[in-house]
Coordinates of C-alpha atoms in Angstrom, one line a residue:
Chain A
M422 CA 26.0 77.3 -29.8
S423 CA 24.8 76.3 -33.3
G424 CA 25.0 78.2 -36.4
H425 CA 21.4 79.1 -36.3
D426 CA 22.0 80.8 -32.9
H427 CA 24.9 82.7 -34.3
A428 CA 22.6 84.0 -37.1
T429 CA 19.9 85.0 -34.5
L430 CA 22.3 86.8 -32.2
A431 CA 23.8 88.7 -35.3
A432 CA 20.3 89.9 -36.3
V433 CA 19.4 91.0 -32.8
R434 CA 22.8 92.8 -32.4
P435 CA 23.8 94.0 -35.9
D436 CA 27.1 95.3 -34.7
F437 CA 28.3 91.8 -33.6
A438 CA 28.9 90.7 -37.2
A439 CA 30.6 93.8 -38.1
I440 CA 32.9 93.6 -35.1
A441 CA 33.5 89.9 -35.8
A442 CA 34.4 90.6 -39.3
W443 CA 37.3 92.8 -38.2
I444 CA 38.8 90.4 -35.7
P445 CA 41.3 87.8 -37.1
E446 CA 41.1 84.3 -35.7
G447 CA 43.0 83.8 -32.4
S448 CA 43.1 87.5 -31.4
A449 CA 43.2 88.6 -27.7
V450 CA 40.1 90.6 -27.0
L451 CA 38.9 92.7 -24.2
D452 CA 35.1 93.5 -24.1
L453 CA 34.3 96.5 -21.9
G454 CA 30.8 96.4 -20.5
C455 CA 30.4 92.9 -21.7
G456 CA 26.9 92.4 -20.4
D457 CA 25.9 88.6 -20.4
G458 CA 29.0 87.8 -22.4
S459 CA 27.2 87.0 -25.6
L460 CA 29.4 89.0 -27.9
L461 CA 32.5 87.3 -26.4
R462 CA 31.0 84.0 -26.7
Y463 CA 30.1 84.7 -30.2
L464 CA 33.6 85.6 -30.9
R465 CA 35.1 82.7 -29.2
E466 CA 32.8 80.4 -31.2
T467 CA 33.3 82.2 -34.6
R468 CA 36.7 83.9 -34.3
K469 CA 38.4 81.6 -31.6
V470 CA 39.5 84.6 -29.7
V471 CA 41.1 84.6 -26.4
G472 CA 38.7 86.9 -24.7
Y473 CA 37.9 88.7 -21.4
G474 CA 35.1 90.9 -20.4
V475 CA 34.7 93.7 -17.8
E476 CA 31.3 94.0 -16.2
I477 CA 30.0 95.8 -13.1
S478 CA 26.5 94.2 -12.8
D479 CA 26.3 91.1 -10.4
A480 CA 23.6 89.4 -12.7
N481 CA 25.6 89.9 -15.7
V482 CA 28.9 88.5 -14.0
A483 CA 27.0 85.4 -12.9
T484 CA 25.6 84.9 -16.3
C485 CA 29.0 85.4 -18.0
I486 CA 30.4 82.7 -15.7
A487 CA 27.4 80.5 -16.7
N488 CA 28.2 81.2 -20.3
G489 CA 31.8 80.1 -19.8
V490 CA 33.1 83.5 -20.6
N491 CA 36.0 85.1 -18.8
V492 CA 34.6 88.2 -16.8
I493 CA 36.3 90.5 -14.5
Q494 CA 33.9 92.3 -12.2
N495 CA 34.9 95.9 -12.2
D496 CA 33.7 99.4 -13.0
L497 CA 35.3 100.3 -16.3
E498 CA 35.1 104.0 -15.3
S499 CA 37.5 103.4 -12.4
G500 CA 40.1 102.4 -15.0
L501 CA 41.6 99.5 -16.5
A502 CA 44.4 99.0 -14.0
D503 CA 44.2 95.2 -14.2
F504 CA 45.3 95.4 -17.7
E505 CA 48.8 96.1 -19.0
D506 CA 49.8 98.3 -22.0
D507 CA 49.1 96.7 -25.4
A508 CA 47.8 93.6 -23.6
F509 CA 45.0 93.0 -26.2
D510 CA 44.7 93.0 -30.0
F511 CA 41.3 94.5 -29.7
V512 CA 39.4 96.3 -27.0
I513 CA 35.9 96.6 -27.7
L514 CA 33.3 99.1 -26.4
S515 CA 29.9 98.0 -27.8
Q516 CA 27.0 100.5 -27.2
T517 CA 28.4 101.6 -24.0
L518 CA 30.4 104.8 -24.9
Q519 CA 27.3 107.0 -24.5
A520 CA 26.7 105.7 -21.1
T521 CA 30.2 106.5 -19.8
K522 CA 30.8 109.3 -17.4
H523 CA 34.7 109.7 -18.1
T524 CA 34.3 109.2 -21.8
E525 CA 37.6 111.0 -22.8
A526 CA 39.6 109.2 -20.2
L527 CA 38.1 105.9 -21.2
V528 CA 39.0 106.4 -24.9
N529 CA 42.7 106.8 -23.9
E530 CA 42.5 103.8 -21.7
I531 CA 41.2 101.7 -24.5
L532 CA 44.0 102.7 -26.7
R533 CA 46.7 102.1 -23.9
V534 CA 45.4 98.5 -23.2
G535 CA 44.6 97.7 -26.8
R536 CA 46.6 97.9 -30.1
E537 CA 43.3 98.7 -31.6
G538 CA 39.7 99.8 -30.4
I539 CA 36.4 99.0 -31.7
V540 CA 33.6 101.3 -30.6
S541 CA 30.0 101.3 -31.4
F542 CA 27.4 103.8 -30.3
P543 CA 24.0 105.2 -31.5
N544 CA 24.0 108.3 -33.6
F545 CA 22.3 111.3 -31.9
G546 CA 22.4 112.9 -35.4
Y547 CA 20.2 110.2 -37.0
W548 CA 17.3 112.0 -38.7
K549 CA 14.7 110.4 -36.7
N550 CA 16.5 111.6 -33.5
R551 CA 16.8 115.1 -35.0
L552 CA 13.1 115.1 -35.8
Q553 CA 12.1 114.3 -32.5
V554 CA 14.3 117.1 -31.1
L555 CA 12.7 119.4 -33.7
Q556 CA 9.3 118.4 -32.5
G557 CA 10.6 119.4 -28.9
N558 CA 11.2 116.1 -27.4
M559 CA 14.4 114.1 -26.5
P560 CA 14.6 111.2 -28.9
I561 CA 13.6 107.7 -28.1
S562 CA 14.5 104.9 -30.5
D563 CA 15.5 101.3 -30.8
D564 CA 19.1 102.3 -30.2
M565 CA 18.2 104.7 -27.4
P566 CA 15.1 103.2 -25.8
Y567 CA 15.0 105.4 -22.7
Q568 CA 13.2 108.5 -21.4
W569 CA 15.4 111.4 -20.6
Y570 CA 14.8 110.9 -16.8
D571 CA 15.9 107.3 -16.6
T572 CA 18.5 107.0 -19.3
P573 CA 22.0 105.7 -18.5
N574 CA 23.1 107.7 -21.6
V575 CA 25.1 110.7 -20.3
H576 CA 27.3 111.3 -23.2
L577 CA 25.3 110.9 -26.3
C578 CA 27.0 112.3 -29.5
T579 CA 26.8 112.3 -33.3
F580 CA 29.2 110.7 -35.7
H581 CA 30.8 114.0 -36.4
D582 CA 31.3 114.6 -32.6
F583 CA 33.0 111.3 -32.1
E584 CA 35.1 111.8 -35.1
N585 CA 36.1 115.3 -33.8
L586 CA 37.1 113.7 -30.6
C587 CA 39.3 111.4 -32.5
L588 CA 40.9 114.2 -34.4
T589 CA 41.8 116.3 -31.2
H590 CA 42.9 113.3 -29.2
S591 CA 45.4 111.7 -31.8
V592 CA 43.0 108.8 -32.5
Q593 CA 43.2 107.4 -36.0
I594 CA 40.0 106.0 -37.5
L595 CA 40.9 102.8 -39.5
E596 CA 37.5 101.7 -40.5
R597 CA 33.7 102.7 -40.0
Q598 CA 30.6 100.9 -40.6
V599 CA 27.4 102.7 -40.4
M600 CA 24.0 100.9 -40.0
T601 CA 20.4 101.4 -39.6
G602 CA 18.2 98.6 -38.5
G603 CA 20.9 96.1 -39.3
R604 CA 21.4 97.4 -42.8
R605 CA 24.6 99.1 -44.0
V606 CA 24.4 102.8 -44.7
I607 CA 26.8 104.2 -47.3
A608 CA 26.0 107.8 -48.0
F609 CA 24.9 110.7 -45.6
A610 CA 25.9 108.6 -42.7
N611 CA 25.5 111.3 -39.9
L612 CA 21.9 111.7 -41.2
L613 CA 20.8 108.3 -42.2
G614 CA 22.8 106.0 -39.9
S615 CA 21.2 105.0 -36.6
M616 CA 24.5 103.5 -35.2
A617 CA 28.1 102.8 -36.2
V618 CA 31.1 100.7 -35.3
Y619 CA 34.5 102.3 -35.5
R620 CA 37.9 100.6 -35.6
V621 CA 40.4 103.0 -34.2
K622 CA 44.1 103.1 -33.0
R623 CA 46.4 105.6 -31.6
A624 CA 47.7 107.9 -34.4
G625 CA 51.3 108.1 -35.3
Chain B
M964 CA 16.5 71.0 -4.1
S965 CA 19.7 71.0 -2.1
S966 CA 20.2 68.9 1.0
S967 CA 22.8 67.6 3.3
V968 CA 25.2 64.7 2.4
G969 CA 23.9 63.1 5.5
I970 CA 26.0 60.8 7.8
V971 CA 29.6 60.9 7.0
T972 CA 32.7 59.0 8.3
A973 CA 36.2 60.4 8.7
Q974 CA 38.9 58.3 7.3
R975 CA 42.6 58.0 8.1
A976 CA 45.4 57.8 5.4
T977 CA 48.8 56.6 6.5
F978 CA 51.9 57.6 4.7
D979 CA 55.3 55.8 5.3
T980 CA 57.4 57.7 2.7
P981 CA 59.2 60.5 4.6
L982 CA 58.1 64.2 3.7
T983 CA 60.7 66.8 3.5
F984 CA 59.6 70.2 4.5
K985 CA 60.6 73.4 3.0
S986 CA 62.5 74.2 6.0
G987 CA 64.5 71.0 5.5
A988 CA 62.8 69.2 8.4
V989 CA 61.8 65.6 7.7
L990 CA 58.7 63.8 8.8
P991 CA 59.4 60.1 8.5
R992 CA 55.7 59.0 8.7
Y993 CA 52.4 60.7 9.1
E994 CA 48.7 60.4 8.9
L995 CA 46.0 62.6 7.4
M996 CA 42.4 62.6 8.2
Y997 CA 39.9 63.0 5.4
E998 CA 36.3 62.7 4.5
T999 CA 34.8 62.2 1.0
Y1000 CA 31.3 62.9 -0.4
G1001 CA 29.8 61.7 -3.7
T1002 CA 31.2 59.1 -6.0
L1003 CA 34.4 59.0 -7.9
N1004 CA 33.5 58.5 -11.6
A1005 CA 35.1 55.7 -13.7
D1006 CA 37.9 57.7 -15.2
K1007 CA 38.4 59.6 -11.9
S1008 CA 38.0 63.0 -13.4
N1009 CA 35.4 64.5 -11.2
A1010 CA 37.3 65.0 -7.9
I1011 CA 37.2 68.2 -6.1
L1012 CA 39.6 68.9 -3.1
I1013 CA 38.5 71.4 -0.6
C1014 CA 41.5 73.2 1.3
H1015 CA 40.6 74.4 4.7
A1016 CA 41.7 77.8 6.3
L1017 CA 43.2 78.5 9.7
S1018 CA 40.8 76.8 11.9
G1019 CA 39.2 74.3 9.5
H1020 CA 39.5 70.6 9.0
H1021 CA 38.3 67.5 7.1
H1022 CA 34.7 67.6 8.3
V1023 CA 33.6 69.8 5.4
A1024 CA 29.9 68.7 5.1
G1025 CA 27.3 66.3 6.5
Y1026 CA 27.3 65.1 10.2
Y1027 CA 28.3 62.1 12.3
A1028 CA 26.1 59.2 13.1
D1029 CA 27.1 59.5 16.8
D1030 CA 27.1 63.3 16.7
T1031 CA 24.4 64.7 14.6
K1032 CA 24.8 68.3 15.7
N1033 CA 28.4 68.3 14.4
I1034 CA 27.8 69.6 11.0
G1035 CA 30.6 70.3 8.4
W1036 CA 32.0 73.6 8.3
W1037 CA 31.1 74.3 4.7
D1038 CA 27.9 72.4 4.7
N1039 CA 26.1 75.3 3.0
M1040 CA 28.3 75.1 -0.1
V1041 CA 28.8 71.3 -0.3
G1042 CA 26.2 68.7 -0.7
P1043 CA 23.6 67.3 -3.1
G1044 CA 22.3 70.2 -5.2
K1045 CA 24.6 72.8 -3.6
P1046 CA 27.2 74.6 -5.6
I1047 CA 29.8 71.9 -4.9
D1048 CA 27.3 69.3 -5.9
T1049 CA 28.1 65.9 -4.3
L1050 CA 25.6 64.4 -7.0
K1051 CA 28.1 65.4 -9.6
F1052 CA 31.6 65.6 -7.9
F1053 CA 33.6 63.5 -5.6
V1054 CA 34.6 65.9 -3.1
I1055 CA 37.5 65.5 -0.5
G1056 CA 38.1 67.3 2.7
L1057 CA 41.2 66.8 4.8
N1058 CA 42.8 68.0 8.0
N1059 CA 46.1 69.6 7.0
L1060 CA 49.4 68.2 8.3
G1061 CA 50.1 70.1 11.7
G1062 CA 46.4 70.2 12.4
C1063 CA 44.8 69.2 15.7
H1064 CA 41.8 67.2 14.3
G1065 CA 43.5 63.8 13.9
S1066 CA 46.1 64.4 11.2
T1067 CA 49.7 64.3 12.4
G1068 CA 50.4 67.4 14.3
P1069 CA 52.1 68.9 17.4
S1070 CA 49.7 67.2 19.8
S1071 CA 50.3 63.8 18.1
I1072 CA 52.6 61.2 19.7
D1073 CA 55.9 61.2 18.1
P1074 CA 56.8 57.5 17.7
A1075 CA 60.4 58.4 18.1
T1076 CA 59.9 59.7 21.7
G1077 CA 56.6 58.4 22.7
K1078 CA 55.6 61.8 23.7
P1079 CA 53.7 64.6 21.7
Y1080 CA 55.6 66.3 19.1
G1081 CA 55.0 69.8 20.8
S1082 CA 57.8 72.2 20.0
S1083 CA 59.6 69.6 17.9
F1084 CA 57.0 69.7 15.2
P1085 CA 58.5 71.5 12.1
V1086 CA 57.3 74.8 11.0
I1087 CA 55.2 74.0 8.0
T1088 CA 54.4 75.9 4.8
V1089 CA 51.5 76.0 2.3
E1090 CA 54.0 74.2 -0.1
D1091 CA 54.4 71.4 2.4
W1092 CA 50.6 70.9 2.9
V1093 CA 50.1 70.9 -0.9
N1094 CA 52.9 68.2 -1.3
A1095 CA 51.2 66.2 1.5
Q1096 CA 47.8 66.6 -0.2
A1097 CA 49.3 65.4 -3.5
R1098 CA 50.2 62.2 -1.9
L1099 CA 46.7 61.7 -0.5
A1100 CA 45.5 62.3 -4.0
D1101 CA 48.0 59.6 -5.2
Q1102 CA 46.7 57.1 -2.6
L1103 CA 43.1 57.8 -3.6
G1104 CA 44.1 57.3 -7.3
I1105 CA 43.4 60.8 -8.4
Q1106 CA 45.8 62.1 -10.9
R1107 CA 44.1 65.3 -11.8
F1108 CA 41.5 67.2 -9.9
A1109 CA 38.5 68.8 -11.7
A1110 CA 38.7 71.6 -9.2
I1111 CA 40.6 72.7 -6.1
V1112 CA 38.7 75.1 -4.0
G1113 CA 39.8 77.2 -1.0
G1114 CA 39.0 80.3 1.0
S1115 CA 41.5 82.6 2.8
L1116 CA 44.4 80.3 3.6
G1117 CA 42.7 77.5 1.8
G1118 CA 42.9 79.8 -1.3
M1119 CA 46.6 79.8 -0.9
Q1120 CA 46.7 76.1 -1.0
A1121 CA 44.5 76.0 -4.1
M1122 CA 46.8 78.6 -5.8
Q1123 CA 49.9 76.6 -4.8
W1124 CA 48.5 73.6 -6.4
A1125 CA 48.3 75.4 -9.8
L1126 CA 52.0 76.5 -9.5
A1127 CA 53.5 73.3 -8.1
Y1128 CA 51.3 70.7 -9.9
P1129 CA 50.0 72.6 -12.9
D1130 CA 49.0 69.2 -14.7
R1131 CA 47.1 68.0 -11.7
V1132 CA 44.4 70.5 -11.4
A1133 CA 42.0 71.9 -14.1
H1134 CA 40.3 74.6 -12.2
V1135 CA 41.3 76.7 -9.1
L1136 CA 38.7 78.5 -7.2
A1137 CA 40.6 81.0 -5.0
I1138 CA 38.2 82.8 -2.5
A1139 CA 39.0 85.7 -0.2
T1140 CA 42.6 85.2 -0.5
A1141 CA 45.8 86.9 -1.3
P1142 CA 49.1 86.1 -3.2
H1143 CA 50.9 86.9 0.0
L1144 CA 50.1 88.6 3.4
T1145 CA 50.7 92.3 3.8
A1146 CA 52.8 93.7 6.7
Q1147 CA 49.5 94.6 8.5
N1148 CA 48.4 91.0 8.1
I1149 CA 51.6 89.5 9.5
A1150 CA 51.4 91.9 12.4
F1151 CA 47.9 90.7 13.5
N1152 CA 49.3 87.2 13.2
D1153 CA 52.3 88.2 15.3
V1154 CA 50.1 89.6 18.0
A1155 CA 48.0 86.5 18.1
R1156 CA 51.2 84.3 18.3
S1157 CA 52.7 86.5 21.1
A1158 CA 49.5 85.9 23.1
I1159 CA 50.1 82.2 22.9
L1160 CA 53.9 82.3 23.2
T1161 CA 53.8 84.6 26.3
D1162 CA 51.1 82.5 28.1
P1163 CA 52.9 80.9 31.2
E1164 CA 51.1 77.6 30.4
F1165 CA 52.6 77.3 26.9
H1166 CA 55.8 75.9 28.2
G1167 CA 57.7 76.6 25.1
G1168 CA 55.1 74.4 23.1
D1169 CA 55.6 71.4 25.3
F1170 CA 52.5 72.0 27.6
Y1171 CA 51.1 68.7 27.0
Q1172 CA 53.5 67.1 29.5
H1173 CA 52.6 69.6 32.0
G1174 CA 49.0 68.7 31.9
V1175 CA 48.0 72.3 31.1
V1176 CA 46.7 74.3 28.1
P1177 CA 47.6 77.8 27.3
T1178 CA 43.9 78.7 27.0
R1179 CA 44.5 82.4 27.8
G1180 CA 46.8 83.0 24.9
L1181 CA 44.7 81.0 22.5
R1182 CA 41.6 82.9 23.7
L1183 CA 43.3 86.3 23.0
A1184 CA 44.5 85.1 19.7
R1185 CA 41.0 84.0 18.7
M1186 CA 39.5 87.3 19.9
L1187 CA 41.9 89.4 17.9
G1188 CA 41.3 87.0 14.9
H1189 CA 37.5 87.6 15.2
I1190 CA 37.7 91.2 15.2
T1191 CA 39.7 91.1 11.9
Y1192 CA 37.4 88.7 10.3
L1193 CA 34.2 90.9 10.7
S1194 CA 33.7 94.2 9.2
D1195 CA 33.3 97.4 11.1
D1196 CA 29.6 97.8 9.7
A1197 CA 28.8 94.2 10.5
M1198 CA 30.0 94.5 14.1
A1199 CA 28.1 97.7 14.4
D1200 CA 24.8 96.1 13.0
K1201 CA 25.2 93.2 15.1
F1202 CA 26.3 94.7 18.4
G1203 CA 26.4 98.4 18.1
R1204 CA 27.0 99.8 21.6
E1205 CA 24.3 97.6 23.1
L1206 CA 25.0 96.9 26.8
R1207 CA 24.5 93.5 28.3
H1208 CA 22.9 94.8 31.4
G1209 CA 21.2 97.8 30.1
K1210 CA 23.4 100.2 32.2
L1211 CA 27.1 101.1 32.9
N1212 CA 28.5 99.1 35.7
F1213 CA 31.7 100.9 36.0
S1214 CA 33.7 97.6 36.1
Y1215 CA 35.9 95.4 33.9
D1216 CA 33.3 92.7 33.5
I1217 CA 31.6 92.2 30.3
E1218 CA 29.5 95.2 29.6
F1219 CA 29.2 95.7 26.0
Q1220 CA 27.6 93.0 23.8
I1221 CA 30.6 92.7 21.6
E1222 CA 32.8 91.9 24.6
S1223 CA 30.4 89.0 25.5
Y1224 CA 30.6 87.9 21.9
L1225 CA 34.4 88.0 21.5
R1226 CA 34.9 86.3 24.9
Y1227 CA 32.5 83.5 24.2
Q1228 CA 34.1 82.9 20.8
G1229 CA 37.6 82.9 22.4
D1230 CA 36.5 80.4 25.0
K1231 CA 34.8 78.2 22.7
F1232 CA 38.0 78.0 20.5
A1233 CA 40.4 77.8 23.1
A1234 CA 38.5 74.7 24.5
Y1235 CA 39.2 72.7 21.5
F1236 CA 42.0 74.0 19.4
D1237 CA 45.7 73.3 19.7
A1238 CA 48.0 76.2 20.5
N1239 CA 50.8 74.8 18.6
T1240 CA 48.6 74.2 15.5
Y1241 CA 47.4 77.8 15.8
L1242 CA 51.1 78.9 15.7
L1243 CA 51.9 76.7 12.6
M1244 CA 48.8 77.9 10.6
T1245 CA 49.7 81.6 11.1
K1246 CA 53.3 80.9 10.2
A1247 CA 52.1 79.2 7.1
L1248 CA 50.1 82.2 6.1
D1249 CA 52.9 84.5 6.9
Y1250 CA 55.4 82.6 4.7
F1251 CA 53.2 82.1 1.6
D1252 CA 54.7 84.1 -1.1
P1253 CA 55.1 82.3 -4.5
A1254 CA 56.9 85.5 -5.9
R1255 CA 59.5 85.6 -3.2
E1256 CA 62.2 83.8 -5.0
L1257 CA 61.3 85.6 -8.3
D1258 CA 62.2 89.2 -7.2
G1259 CA 58.6 89.6 -6.0
D1260 CA 57.4 89.1 -9.6
L1261 CA 53.9 87.5 -9.2
N1262 CA 53.6 87.4 -13.1
R1263 CA 56.5 85.0 -13.3
A1264 CA 55.2 82.9 -10.5
F1265 CA 51.9 82.4 -12.2
A1266 CA 53.6 81.5 -15.6
A1267 CA 53.7 77.9 -14.2
A1268 CA 50.0 77.8 -13.8
K1269 CA 47.9 75.9 -16.4
A1270 CA 44.5 75.9 -14.5
K1271 CA 41.7 78.0 -15.2
F1272 CA 40.8 80.4 -12.3
L1273 CA 37.7 81.7 -10.5
V1274 CA 38.8 84.4 -8.1
V1275 CA 36.1 85.8 -5.6
S1276 CA 36.5 88.5 -3.2
F1277 CA 34.1 90.3 -0.8
T1278 CA 33.6 94.2 -0.6
T1279 CA 34.0 94.5 3.2
D1280 CA 36.7 91.9 3.7
W1281 CA 39.6 94.0 4.9
R1282 CA 41.9 91.2 5.9
F1283 CA 41.9 89.8 2.3
S1284 CA 40.7 92.8 0.6
P1285 CA 39.5 92.8 -3.2
A1286 CA 42.7 94.7 -4.0
R1287 CA 44.6 91.6 -3.0
S1288 CA 42.5 89.4 -5.3
H1289 CA 43.1 91.9 -8.2
E1290 CA 46.9 91.1 -7.7
I1291 CA 46.1 87.5 -8.5
V1292 CA 43.8 88.4 -11.4
H1293 CA 46.5 90.7 -12.8
A1294 CA 49.1 88.0 -12.7
L1295 CA 46.8 85.4 -14.4
L1296 CA 45.9 88.0 -17.1
H1297 CA 49.5 88.8 -17.8
N1298 CA 50.0 85.1 -18.5
R1299 CA 46.8 85.0 -20.6
R1300 CA 45.1 82.4 -18.4
D1301 CA 41.5 81.9 -18.2
V1302 CA 40.1 83.7 -15.2
S1303 CA 36.9 85.1 -14.0
Y1304 CA 36.7 87.5 -11.0
A1305 CA 33.7 88.2 -9.0
E1306 CA 33.6 90.9 -6.3
V1307 CA 30.7 90.1 -4.1
T1308 CA 28.8 92.8 -2.2
S1309 CA 28.6 91.4 1.3
D1310 CA 28.6 92.8 4.9
H1311 CA 30.3 90.0 6.5
G1312 CA 34.0 91.0 6.1
H1313 CA 36.4 88.1 5.7
D1314 CA 33.9 85.7 7.2
S1315 CA 31.7 86.3 4.0
F1316 CA 33.4 83.3 2.3
L1317 CA 31.5 81.0 4.8
M1318 CA 28.3 82.7 4.5
E1319 CA 25.4 82.1 2.1
D1320 CA 25.2 85.1 -0.1
A1321 CA 22.9 84.8 -3.2
Q1322 CA 25.4 86.3 -5.6
Y1323 CA 28.3 84.2 -4.2
I1324 CA 26.4 81.0 -4.5
A1325 CA 25.3 81.8 -8.0
V1326 CA 28.8 82.4 -9.1
M1327 CA 30.1 79.3 -7.5
R1328 CA 27.2 77.3 -8.9
N1329 CA 27.5 78.6 -12.4
Y1330 CA 31.3 78.2 -12.4
L1331 CA 31.1 74.6 -11.1
N1332 CA 28.3 73.7 -13.5
N1333 CA 30.6 74.4 -16.4
V1334 CA 33.5 72.4 -14.6
F1335 CA 31.1 69.5 -14.5
E1336 CA 30.3 70.0 -18.3
E1337 CA 34.0 69.6 -19.1
V1338 CA 34.4 66.6 -16.9
S1339 CA 31.3 64.9 -18.6
A1340 CA 32.3 65.8 -22.1

């Protein structure tokens, strides 16, 4: 993959660059719900990580293999039994949290298997989403491009909601990067940010 | 477009250096039948070894000039444009030691006695096979395989290569296999062996001199095997409770179609397969356990491996279930080895690994395309 491709990829998925910036070279990384493996490939080529993905879809597994990315076909909801405690420096859950059924259990599993977790998700509290709810409709946006009846998103939340979960589940937030349309958001994040990437670890 | 490798010719390799088995037995000289497809490149880096399962042999792909209906057992996977692409790779199939397709085995003549080895042929292990395969590789001038591929018992051999000869294999494709058999699996093998061992025509393994063949035992062994290779659903779909003559006959003849199928498979197999080879193959399956001498710690066993792995299982395979493949994956992850794992949804039980499922083919093709890129780089 050329440098140009890296730039294109980072533009399409703005969370990729934020995630990569947090990962030191040579880290061991697990990407949950890794899709076609493009983040892992990006991290391997830019950060030289030793990476593995977990993915359930047949088509994505075949594409990961074509991309030369290590992929373990499994349902991440059924647990991460293949992985030992603290097996990875980072466990990534990119734009998948809101689509998980057993979200609470998964957050615990992420921090069992990884020394740190990197979690990105769309902000239900983004003002454009709130506006649509005020207008009487479930929100549809670039980060949540689904109708209410066909969405895979079953656990949508706001930044506040996620941060409350961390507080009550002994999860320490190390860093947070909020973005809208690929640009960083500094103030009034829960209102102005459409998505965020969190770096977390077990508290204590 | 994919096609057949066409007409192939079996070859015979002779080894005059004694081979010491894990059991301590020594075979002073032996022969291995093999076939090759494709062309070995200049730096001899594009070789793929195919390890066969219980009833397999060296005739993996193509057909013979004088027997065009005799198509190789993995012809849907190996050939020009197929996942194991003979336009890219130099592919080797062999008949393992102890086999009954021309390699030295119990039915071969022991030069020391002038009679078939029979009961005197040593009990063989996966480790012994792999050692013999390594000597074949030496003879063919192949220091390092681009990949070693095997399903079931063949997958055990492919894994063993990575453990015993870590510098001689770049990629292992372990399909529908397990790091060792479960008690249930050994139990099935023991029933199969008992059928052969108790056949009055077995004669303690030396039936050749009596001019008989323990076909009843072999037939039962194969029937049992077939039940375990298929899934409950596949059997229900294929045969259901269908009656051969449309009505109950209140007899012990074939009534249900499944009985007809099993007996046909049993008869076909018993007509050509050697009973002693069957015993040896099932014993090799039972014995394989690379963690045995490491307190059962598979993680330690796989510490020796350097190869990259593709592990594939099939959802309805209950003889070598996906859970068993997860054990392999777990041990590789523990050692931070490159590994991908695909769990293919298939109705065909353990036999799935020989079938042509689109996802299975895609996974194999994509993986091996990258192996070829590495070889060509």
